[in-house]
Short mmCIF file of C-alpha atoms in Angstrom, two decimals:
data_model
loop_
_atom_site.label_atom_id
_atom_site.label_comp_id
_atom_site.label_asym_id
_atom_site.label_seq_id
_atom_site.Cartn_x
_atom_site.Cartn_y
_atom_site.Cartn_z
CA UNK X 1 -187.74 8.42 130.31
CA UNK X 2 -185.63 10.35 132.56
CA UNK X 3 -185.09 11.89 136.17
CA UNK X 4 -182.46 15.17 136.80
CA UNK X 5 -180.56 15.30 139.30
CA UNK X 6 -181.19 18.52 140.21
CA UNK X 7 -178.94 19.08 143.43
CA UNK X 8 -176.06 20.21 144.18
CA UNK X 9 -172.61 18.56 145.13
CA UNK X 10 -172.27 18.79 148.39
CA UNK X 11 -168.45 16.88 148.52
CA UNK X 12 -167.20 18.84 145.87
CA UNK X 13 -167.88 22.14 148.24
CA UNK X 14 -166.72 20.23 151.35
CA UNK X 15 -163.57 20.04 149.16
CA UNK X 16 -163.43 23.45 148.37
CA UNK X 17 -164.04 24.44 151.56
CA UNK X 18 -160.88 22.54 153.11
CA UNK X 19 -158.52 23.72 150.59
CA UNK X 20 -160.25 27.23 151.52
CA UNK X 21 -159.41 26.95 155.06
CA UNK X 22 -155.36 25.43 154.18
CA UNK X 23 -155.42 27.99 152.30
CA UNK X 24 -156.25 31.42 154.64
CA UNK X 25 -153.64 29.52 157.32
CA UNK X 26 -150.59 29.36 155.02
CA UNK X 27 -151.03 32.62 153.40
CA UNK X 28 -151.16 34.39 156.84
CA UNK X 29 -148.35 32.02 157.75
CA UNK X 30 -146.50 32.77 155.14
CA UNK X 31 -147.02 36.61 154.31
CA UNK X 32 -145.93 38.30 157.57
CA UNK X 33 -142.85 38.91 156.58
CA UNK X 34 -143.65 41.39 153.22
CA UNK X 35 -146.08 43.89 155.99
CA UNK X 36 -144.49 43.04 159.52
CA UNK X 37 -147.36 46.42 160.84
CA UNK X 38 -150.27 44.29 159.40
CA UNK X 39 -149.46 40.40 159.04
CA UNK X 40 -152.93 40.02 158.03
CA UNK X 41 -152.58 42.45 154.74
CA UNK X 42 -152.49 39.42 152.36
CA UNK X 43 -155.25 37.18 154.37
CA UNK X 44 -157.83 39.90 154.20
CA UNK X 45 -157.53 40.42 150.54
CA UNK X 46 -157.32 36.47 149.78
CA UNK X 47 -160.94 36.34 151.51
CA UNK X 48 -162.13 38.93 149.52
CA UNK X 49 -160.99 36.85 146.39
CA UNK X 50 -162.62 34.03 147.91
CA UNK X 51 -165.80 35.70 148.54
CA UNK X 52 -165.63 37.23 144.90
CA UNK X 53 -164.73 33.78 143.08
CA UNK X 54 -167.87 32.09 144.63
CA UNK X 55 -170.12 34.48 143.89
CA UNK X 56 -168.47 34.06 140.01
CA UNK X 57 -168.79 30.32 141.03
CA UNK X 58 -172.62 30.65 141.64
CA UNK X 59 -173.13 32.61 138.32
CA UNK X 60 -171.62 30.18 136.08
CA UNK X 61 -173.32 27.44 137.70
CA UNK X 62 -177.22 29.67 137.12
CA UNK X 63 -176.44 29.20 133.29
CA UNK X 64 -177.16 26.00 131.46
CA UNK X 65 -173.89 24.82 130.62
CA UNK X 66 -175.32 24.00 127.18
CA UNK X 67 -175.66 27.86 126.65
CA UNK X 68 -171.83 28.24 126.37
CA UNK X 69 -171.45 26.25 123.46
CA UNK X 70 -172.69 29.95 121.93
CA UNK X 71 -170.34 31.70 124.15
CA UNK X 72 -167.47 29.93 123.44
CA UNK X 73 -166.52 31.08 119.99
CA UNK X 74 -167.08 34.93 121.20
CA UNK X 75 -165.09 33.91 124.52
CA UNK X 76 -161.97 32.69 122.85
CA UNK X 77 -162.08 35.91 120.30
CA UNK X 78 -162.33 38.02 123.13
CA UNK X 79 -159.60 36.39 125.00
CA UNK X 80 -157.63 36.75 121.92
CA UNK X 81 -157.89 39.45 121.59
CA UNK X 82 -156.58 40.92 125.48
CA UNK X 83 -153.96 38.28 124.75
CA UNK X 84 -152.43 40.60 121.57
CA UNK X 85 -153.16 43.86 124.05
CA UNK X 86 -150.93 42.81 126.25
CA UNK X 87 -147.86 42.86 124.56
CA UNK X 88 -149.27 47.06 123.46
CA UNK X 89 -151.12 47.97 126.67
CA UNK X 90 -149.39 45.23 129.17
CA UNK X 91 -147.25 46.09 132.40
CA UNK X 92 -144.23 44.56 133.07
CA UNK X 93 -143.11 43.26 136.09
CA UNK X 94 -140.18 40.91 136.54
CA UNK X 95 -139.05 41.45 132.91
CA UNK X 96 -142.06 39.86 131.49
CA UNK X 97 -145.62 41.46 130.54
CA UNK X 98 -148.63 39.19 131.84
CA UNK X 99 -150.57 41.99 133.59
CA UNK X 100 -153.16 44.01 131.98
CA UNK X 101 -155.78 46.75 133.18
CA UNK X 102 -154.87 44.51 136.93
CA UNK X 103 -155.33 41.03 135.46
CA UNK X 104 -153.63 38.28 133.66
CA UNK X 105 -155.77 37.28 130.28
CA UNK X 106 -153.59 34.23 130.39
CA UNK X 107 -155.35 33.00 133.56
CA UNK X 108 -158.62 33.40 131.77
CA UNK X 109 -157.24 31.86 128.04
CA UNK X 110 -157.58 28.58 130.02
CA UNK X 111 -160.76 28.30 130.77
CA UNK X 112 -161.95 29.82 127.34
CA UNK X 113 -159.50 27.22 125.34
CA UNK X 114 -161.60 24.61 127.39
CA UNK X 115 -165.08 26.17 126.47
CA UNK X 116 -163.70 26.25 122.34
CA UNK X 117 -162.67 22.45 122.73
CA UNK X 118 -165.12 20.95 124.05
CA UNK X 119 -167.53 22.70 121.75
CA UNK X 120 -165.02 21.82 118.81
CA UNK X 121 -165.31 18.27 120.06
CA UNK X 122 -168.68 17.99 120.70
CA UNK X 123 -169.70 18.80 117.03
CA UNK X 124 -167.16 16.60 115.89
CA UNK X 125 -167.78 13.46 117.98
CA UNK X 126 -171.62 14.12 117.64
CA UNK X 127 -171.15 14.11 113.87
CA UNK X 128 -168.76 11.46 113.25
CA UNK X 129 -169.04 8.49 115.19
CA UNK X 130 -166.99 6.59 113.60
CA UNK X 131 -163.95 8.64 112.12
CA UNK X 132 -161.43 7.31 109.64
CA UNK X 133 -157.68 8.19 110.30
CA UNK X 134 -157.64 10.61 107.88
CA UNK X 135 -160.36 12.24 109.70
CA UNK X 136 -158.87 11.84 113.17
CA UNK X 137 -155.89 13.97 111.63
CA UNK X 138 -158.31 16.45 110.66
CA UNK X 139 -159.65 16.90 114.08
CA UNK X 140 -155.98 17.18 115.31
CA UNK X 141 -155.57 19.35 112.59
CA UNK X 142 -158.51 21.72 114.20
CA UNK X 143 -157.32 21.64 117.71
CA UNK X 144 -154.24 22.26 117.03
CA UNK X 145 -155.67 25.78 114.94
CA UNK X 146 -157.80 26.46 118.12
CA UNK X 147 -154.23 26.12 120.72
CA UNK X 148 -151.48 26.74 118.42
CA UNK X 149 -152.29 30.86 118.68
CA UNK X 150 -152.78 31.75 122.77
CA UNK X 151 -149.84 29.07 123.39
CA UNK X 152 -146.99 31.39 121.27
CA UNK X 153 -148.86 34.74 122.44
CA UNK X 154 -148.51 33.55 126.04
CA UNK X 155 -145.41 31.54 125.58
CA UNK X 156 -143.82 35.25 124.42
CA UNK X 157 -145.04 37.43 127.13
CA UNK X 158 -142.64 34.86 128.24
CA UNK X 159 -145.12 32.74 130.70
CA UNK X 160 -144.06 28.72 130.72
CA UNK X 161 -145.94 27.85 133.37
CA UNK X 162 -149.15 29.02 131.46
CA UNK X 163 -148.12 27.92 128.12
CA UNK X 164 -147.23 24.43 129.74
CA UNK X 165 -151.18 24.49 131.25
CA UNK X 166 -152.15 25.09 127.56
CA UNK X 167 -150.44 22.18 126.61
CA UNK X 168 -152.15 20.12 129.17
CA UNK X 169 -154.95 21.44 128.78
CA UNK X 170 -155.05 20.10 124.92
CA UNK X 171 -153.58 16.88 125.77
CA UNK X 172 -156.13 15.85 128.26
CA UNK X 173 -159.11 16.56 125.79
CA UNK X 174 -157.29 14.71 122.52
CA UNK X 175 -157.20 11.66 124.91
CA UNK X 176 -160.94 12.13 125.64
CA UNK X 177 -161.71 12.29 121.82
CA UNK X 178 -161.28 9.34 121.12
CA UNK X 179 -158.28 9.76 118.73
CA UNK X 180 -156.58 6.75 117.56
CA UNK X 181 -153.86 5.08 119.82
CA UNK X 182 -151.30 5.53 117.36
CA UNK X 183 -152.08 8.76 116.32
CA UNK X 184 -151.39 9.62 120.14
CA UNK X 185 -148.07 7.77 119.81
CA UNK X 186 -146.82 9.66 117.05
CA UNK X 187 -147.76 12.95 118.81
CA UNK X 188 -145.89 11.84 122.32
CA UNK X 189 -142.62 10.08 119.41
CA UNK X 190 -142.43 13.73 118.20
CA UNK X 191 -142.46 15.74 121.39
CA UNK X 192 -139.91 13.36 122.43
CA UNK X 193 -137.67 13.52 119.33
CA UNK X 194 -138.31 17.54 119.66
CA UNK X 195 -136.58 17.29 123.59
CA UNK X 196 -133.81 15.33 122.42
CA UNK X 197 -133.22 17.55 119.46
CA UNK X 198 -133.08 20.84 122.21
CA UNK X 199 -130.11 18.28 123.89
CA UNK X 200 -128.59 17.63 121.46
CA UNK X 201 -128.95 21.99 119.92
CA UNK X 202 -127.48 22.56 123.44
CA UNK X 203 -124.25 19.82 123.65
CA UNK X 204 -123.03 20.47 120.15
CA UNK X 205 -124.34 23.63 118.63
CA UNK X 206 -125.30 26.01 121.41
CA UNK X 207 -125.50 29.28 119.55
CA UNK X 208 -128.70 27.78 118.06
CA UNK X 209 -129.99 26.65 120.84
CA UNK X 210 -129.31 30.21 122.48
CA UNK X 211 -132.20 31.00 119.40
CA UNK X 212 -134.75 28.61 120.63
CA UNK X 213 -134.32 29.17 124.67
CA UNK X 214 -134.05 32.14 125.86
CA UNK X 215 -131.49 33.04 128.77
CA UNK X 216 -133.36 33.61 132.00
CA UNK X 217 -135.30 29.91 130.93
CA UNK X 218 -131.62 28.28 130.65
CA UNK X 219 -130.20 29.71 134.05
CA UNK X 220 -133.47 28.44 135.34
CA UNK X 221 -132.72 24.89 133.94
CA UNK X 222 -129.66 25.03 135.55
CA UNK X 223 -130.77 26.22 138.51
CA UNK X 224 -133.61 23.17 138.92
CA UNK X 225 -130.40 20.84 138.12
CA UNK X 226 -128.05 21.64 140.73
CA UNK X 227 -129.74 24.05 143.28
CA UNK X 228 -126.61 23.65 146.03
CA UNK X 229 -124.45 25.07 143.07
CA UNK X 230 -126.47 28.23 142.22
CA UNK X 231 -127.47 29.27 145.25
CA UNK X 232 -126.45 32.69 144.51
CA UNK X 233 -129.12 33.06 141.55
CA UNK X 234 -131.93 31.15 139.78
CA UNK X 235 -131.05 28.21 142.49
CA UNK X 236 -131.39 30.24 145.40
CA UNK X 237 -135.39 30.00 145.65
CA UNK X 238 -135.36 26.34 145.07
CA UNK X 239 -132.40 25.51 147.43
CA UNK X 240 -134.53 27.68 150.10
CA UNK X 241 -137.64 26.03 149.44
CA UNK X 242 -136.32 22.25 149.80
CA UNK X 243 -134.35 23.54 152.81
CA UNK X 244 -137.74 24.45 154.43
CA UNK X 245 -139.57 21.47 153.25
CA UNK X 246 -136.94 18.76 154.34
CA UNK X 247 -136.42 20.08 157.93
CA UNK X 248 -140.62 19.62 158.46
CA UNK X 249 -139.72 15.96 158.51
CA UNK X 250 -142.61 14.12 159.57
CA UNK X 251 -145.13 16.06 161.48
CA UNK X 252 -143.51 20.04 160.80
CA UNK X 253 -141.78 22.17 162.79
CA UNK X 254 -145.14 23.71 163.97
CA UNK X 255 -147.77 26.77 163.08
CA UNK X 256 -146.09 30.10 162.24
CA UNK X 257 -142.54 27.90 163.46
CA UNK X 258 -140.97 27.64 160.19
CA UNK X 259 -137.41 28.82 160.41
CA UNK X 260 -137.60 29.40 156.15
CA UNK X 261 -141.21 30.45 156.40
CA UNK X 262 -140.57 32.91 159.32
CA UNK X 263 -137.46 33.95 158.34
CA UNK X 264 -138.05 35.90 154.81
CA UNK X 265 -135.81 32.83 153.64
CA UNK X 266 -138.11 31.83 150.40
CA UNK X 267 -139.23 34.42 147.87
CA UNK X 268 -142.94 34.81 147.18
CA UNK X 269 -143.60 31.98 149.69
CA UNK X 270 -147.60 33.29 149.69
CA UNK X 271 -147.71 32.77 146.42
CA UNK X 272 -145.50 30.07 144.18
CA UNK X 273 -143.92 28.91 146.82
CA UNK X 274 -146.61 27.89 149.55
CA UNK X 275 -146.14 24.46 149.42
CA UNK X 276 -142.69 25.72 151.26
CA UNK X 277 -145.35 26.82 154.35
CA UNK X 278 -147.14 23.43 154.46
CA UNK X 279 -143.80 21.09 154.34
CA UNK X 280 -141.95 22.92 156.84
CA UNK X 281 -144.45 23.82 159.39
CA UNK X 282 -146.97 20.67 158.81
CA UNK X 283 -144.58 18.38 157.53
CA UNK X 284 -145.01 15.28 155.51
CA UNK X 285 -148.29 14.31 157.29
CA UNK X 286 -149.87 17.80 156.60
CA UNK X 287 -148.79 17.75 152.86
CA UNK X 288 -150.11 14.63 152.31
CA UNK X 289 -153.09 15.54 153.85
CA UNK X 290 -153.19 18.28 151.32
CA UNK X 291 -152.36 15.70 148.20
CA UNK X 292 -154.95 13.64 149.77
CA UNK X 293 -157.63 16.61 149.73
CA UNK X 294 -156.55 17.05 146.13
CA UNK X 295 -156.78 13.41 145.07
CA UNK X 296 -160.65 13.57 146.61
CA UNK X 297 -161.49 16.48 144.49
CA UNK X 298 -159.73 15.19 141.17
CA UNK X 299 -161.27 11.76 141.48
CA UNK X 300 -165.05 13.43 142.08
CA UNK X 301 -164.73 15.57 139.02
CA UNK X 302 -163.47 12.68 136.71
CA UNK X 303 -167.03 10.53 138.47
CA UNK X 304 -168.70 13.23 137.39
CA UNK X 305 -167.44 13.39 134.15
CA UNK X 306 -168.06 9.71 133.23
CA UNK X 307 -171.65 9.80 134.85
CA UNK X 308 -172.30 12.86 132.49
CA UNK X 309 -174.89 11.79 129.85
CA UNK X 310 -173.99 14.99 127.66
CA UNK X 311 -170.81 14.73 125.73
CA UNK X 312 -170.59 18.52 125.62
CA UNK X 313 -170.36 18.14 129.24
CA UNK X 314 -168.11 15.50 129.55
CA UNK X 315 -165.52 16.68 127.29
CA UNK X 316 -166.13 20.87 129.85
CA UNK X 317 -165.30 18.87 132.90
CA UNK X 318 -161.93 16.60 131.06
CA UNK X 319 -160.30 19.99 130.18
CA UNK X 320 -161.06 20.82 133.54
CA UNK X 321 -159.56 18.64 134.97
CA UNK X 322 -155.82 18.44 132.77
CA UNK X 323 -156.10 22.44 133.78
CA UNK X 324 -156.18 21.59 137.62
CA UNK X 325 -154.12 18.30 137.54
CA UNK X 326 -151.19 19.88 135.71
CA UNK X 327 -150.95 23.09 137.97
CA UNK X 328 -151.19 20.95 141.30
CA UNK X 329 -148.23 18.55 139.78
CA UNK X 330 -146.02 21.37 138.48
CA UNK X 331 -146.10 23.33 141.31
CA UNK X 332 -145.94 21.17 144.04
CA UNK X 333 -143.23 19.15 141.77
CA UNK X 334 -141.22 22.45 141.12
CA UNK X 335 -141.04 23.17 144.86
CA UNK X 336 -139.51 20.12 145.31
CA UNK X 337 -136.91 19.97 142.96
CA UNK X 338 -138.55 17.52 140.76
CA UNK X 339 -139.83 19.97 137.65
CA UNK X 340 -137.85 23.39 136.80
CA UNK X 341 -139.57 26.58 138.49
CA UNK X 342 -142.29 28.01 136.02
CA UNK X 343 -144.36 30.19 138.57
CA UNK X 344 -147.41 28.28 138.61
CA UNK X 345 -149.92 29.04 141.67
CA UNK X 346 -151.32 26.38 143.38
CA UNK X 347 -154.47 26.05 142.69
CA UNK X 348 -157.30 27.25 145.79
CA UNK X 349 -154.10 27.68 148.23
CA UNK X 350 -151.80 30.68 147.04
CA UNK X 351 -152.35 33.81 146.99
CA UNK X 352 -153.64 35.67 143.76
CA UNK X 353 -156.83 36.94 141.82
CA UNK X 354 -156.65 35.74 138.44
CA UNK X 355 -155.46 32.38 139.26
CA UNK X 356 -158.25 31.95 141.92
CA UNK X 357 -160.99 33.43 140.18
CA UNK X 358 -160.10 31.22 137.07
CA UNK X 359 -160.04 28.25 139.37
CA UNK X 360 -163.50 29.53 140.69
CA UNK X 361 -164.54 29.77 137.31
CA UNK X 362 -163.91 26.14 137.03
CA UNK X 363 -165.19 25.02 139.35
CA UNK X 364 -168.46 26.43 138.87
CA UNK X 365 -168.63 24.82 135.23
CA UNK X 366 -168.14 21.38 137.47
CA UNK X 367 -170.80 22.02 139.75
CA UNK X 368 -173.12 23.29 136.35
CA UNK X 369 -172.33 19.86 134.44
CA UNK X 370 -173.01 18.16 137.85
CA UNK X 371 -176.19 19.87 138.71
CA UNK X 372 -177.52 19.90 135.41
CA UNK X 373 -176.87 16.03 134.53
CA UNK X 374 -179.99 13.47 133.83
CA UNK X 375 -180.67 9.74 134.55
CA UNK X 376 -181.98 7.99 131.63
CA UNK X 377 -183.93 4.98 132.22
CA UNK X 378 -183.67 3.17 129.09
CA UNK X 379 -181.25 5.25 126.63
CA UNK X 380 -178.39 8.19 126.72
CA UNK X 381 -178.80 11.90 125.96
CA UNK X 382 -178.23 12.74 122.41
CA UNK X 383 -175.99 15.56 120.84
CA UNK X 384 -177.65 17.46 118.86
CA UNK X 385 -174.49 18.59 116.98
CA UNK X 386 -174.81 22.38 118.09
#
């Protein structure tokens, strides 16, 4: 016997709406300075993103979420496939080629890894209740086929900050499969052990290590590592930023008072860098406000997760989540000086298309899972191995 719960989730837009509003104040905070004869250039055309990602958010949320199970297979092909393009077709900006035909297919790679895994998992776990080790290698085996490809392809446009997502991404859902414990040892012993050997490449035999990490990443290493003492390259942006953000204090210097917001001090402060807007001219109250509004969101989608009675479901809404989890903690960290700079937007407040409407995207396959879940009375939805 069972009852839907056919309505939809009211907090999780109140949510979105908030980070919506933060979001339209920093950006016109924070973009006068790049069109001084129309400080409003970047506002108006964040709206229109808005207003385009929740329409995008309304259409993924009209399709039964158990339909893209069959769209997930021709999803990650097709995302593939612009992923190859781009390195033929792609336009470079900033010595690295991410855009193509006006969009980044990385942005999009996201949410179709999440679609493949979830389906990968949800045949799997539907299957195989009860998996011997040799079988829980297999599956790692599988995911690893499925996130091994778009990771190198993005990792050489070169994109880190993406790539890193990826690797998020896959980590959240192998913890949600139910792997064994030391299985998930082994993996986080080896990434380890693969860190220390990169120290170790770079102390005693750097002309290999040259090989593995390329220049621009290095100076950006060193940059994150002593700021003051690069301030007149990869440092600068950083130095700026924590300048900006330690001189809000406690309750900011004010609205549209930032001395590094106002005063072209931070590069692409509407976009990587907004955090920079909210410490300095909020201060520490309005970025933990921010964090707070974050935390609220997070936790809802990981209820809604658990109270899914579809695995397929649960497992759409986990990779979810690790995508929007990782991006809020690298980017916020990176501003900060804890995490090296790796250009990753934060998610619903900078500026940007692809990012937003992939966020949108998300969003909507949250509110889909959360619309679409059932109360059983007396038993659990079963998989029917799809």
């Amino acid at each position: 016997m069972e009852k839907r719960q056919s309505q939809i989730d009211y907090t999780l837009l109140f949510l979105l709406f908030l980070l919506m509003c933060i979001s339209f104040i920093a950006i016109y905070s924070g973009s006068g300075q790049y069109y001084p004869d129309d400080p409003t250039f970047f506002l108006k055309r964040q709206v229109v993103w808005y207003v385009v990602g929740i329409m995008v958010m309304v259409a993924v949320m009209v399709i039964d979420f158990d339909y893209f199970k069959y769209l997930s297979i021709p999803a990650y092909g097709f995302g593939m496939l612009l992923l190859i393009l781009v390195p033929i077709l792609g336009k470079e900006e900033n010595g690295a080629k991410r855009w193509l035909f006006g969009v980044q297919p990385s942005e999009f790679m996201k949410i179709f890894l999440v679609l493949a895994l979830a389906h990968l998992l949800y045949k799997i776990v539907t299957k195989e209740r009860y998996r011997s080790v040799r079988e829980d290698i297999w599956l790692l085996i599988k995911i690893a086929a499925l996130s091994v490809p778009p990771f190198l392809l993005i990792l050489t446009q070169p994109d880190l900050g993406t790539s890193l997502v990826i690797v998020a991404i896959v980590g959240t859902m192998v913890l949600v499969s139910g792997v064994r414990w030391r299985l998930l040892f082994a993996l986080a012993g080896a990434a380890v052990a693969g860190l220390a050997l990169l120290v170790y490449l770079h102390e005693a035999h750097f002309e290999i290590f040259k090989l593995i990490v390329k220049d621009h990443q290095l100076q950006r290493i060193y940059g994150w590592l002593d700021p003051m003492g690069n301030t007149g390259g990869f440092g600068y942006q950083l130095y700026q930023a924590m300048l900006g953000i330690g001189s809000g204090q406690l309750s900011g210097m004010g609205l549209f008072e930032g001395v590094q917001t106002q005063g072209h001090a931070v590069p692409e402060i509407h976009t990587d860098f907004i955090f920079t807007v909210i410490g300095e001219e909020s201060g520490f109250l309005g970025a933990m406000i921010l964090l707070f509004v974050y935390f609220l969101l997070f936790y809802r989608m990981i209820t809604i997760a658990m109270n899914c009675n579809n695995l397929y479901g649960t497992y759409l809404v986990a990779g979810i989540v690790g995508l929007l989890v990782f991006q809020v903690f690298q980017n916020v960290a990176m501003t900060i000086g804890l995490m090296p700079i790796t250009g990753l937007a934060l998610p619903f407040i900078s500026y940007g298309g692809s990012a937003l409407l992939t966020n949108m995207v998300a969003i909507g396959i949250v509110m889909n899972v959360r619309y679409r879940t059932k109360d059983y009375m007396f038993r659990s939805e079963e998989g029917d191995g799809v």
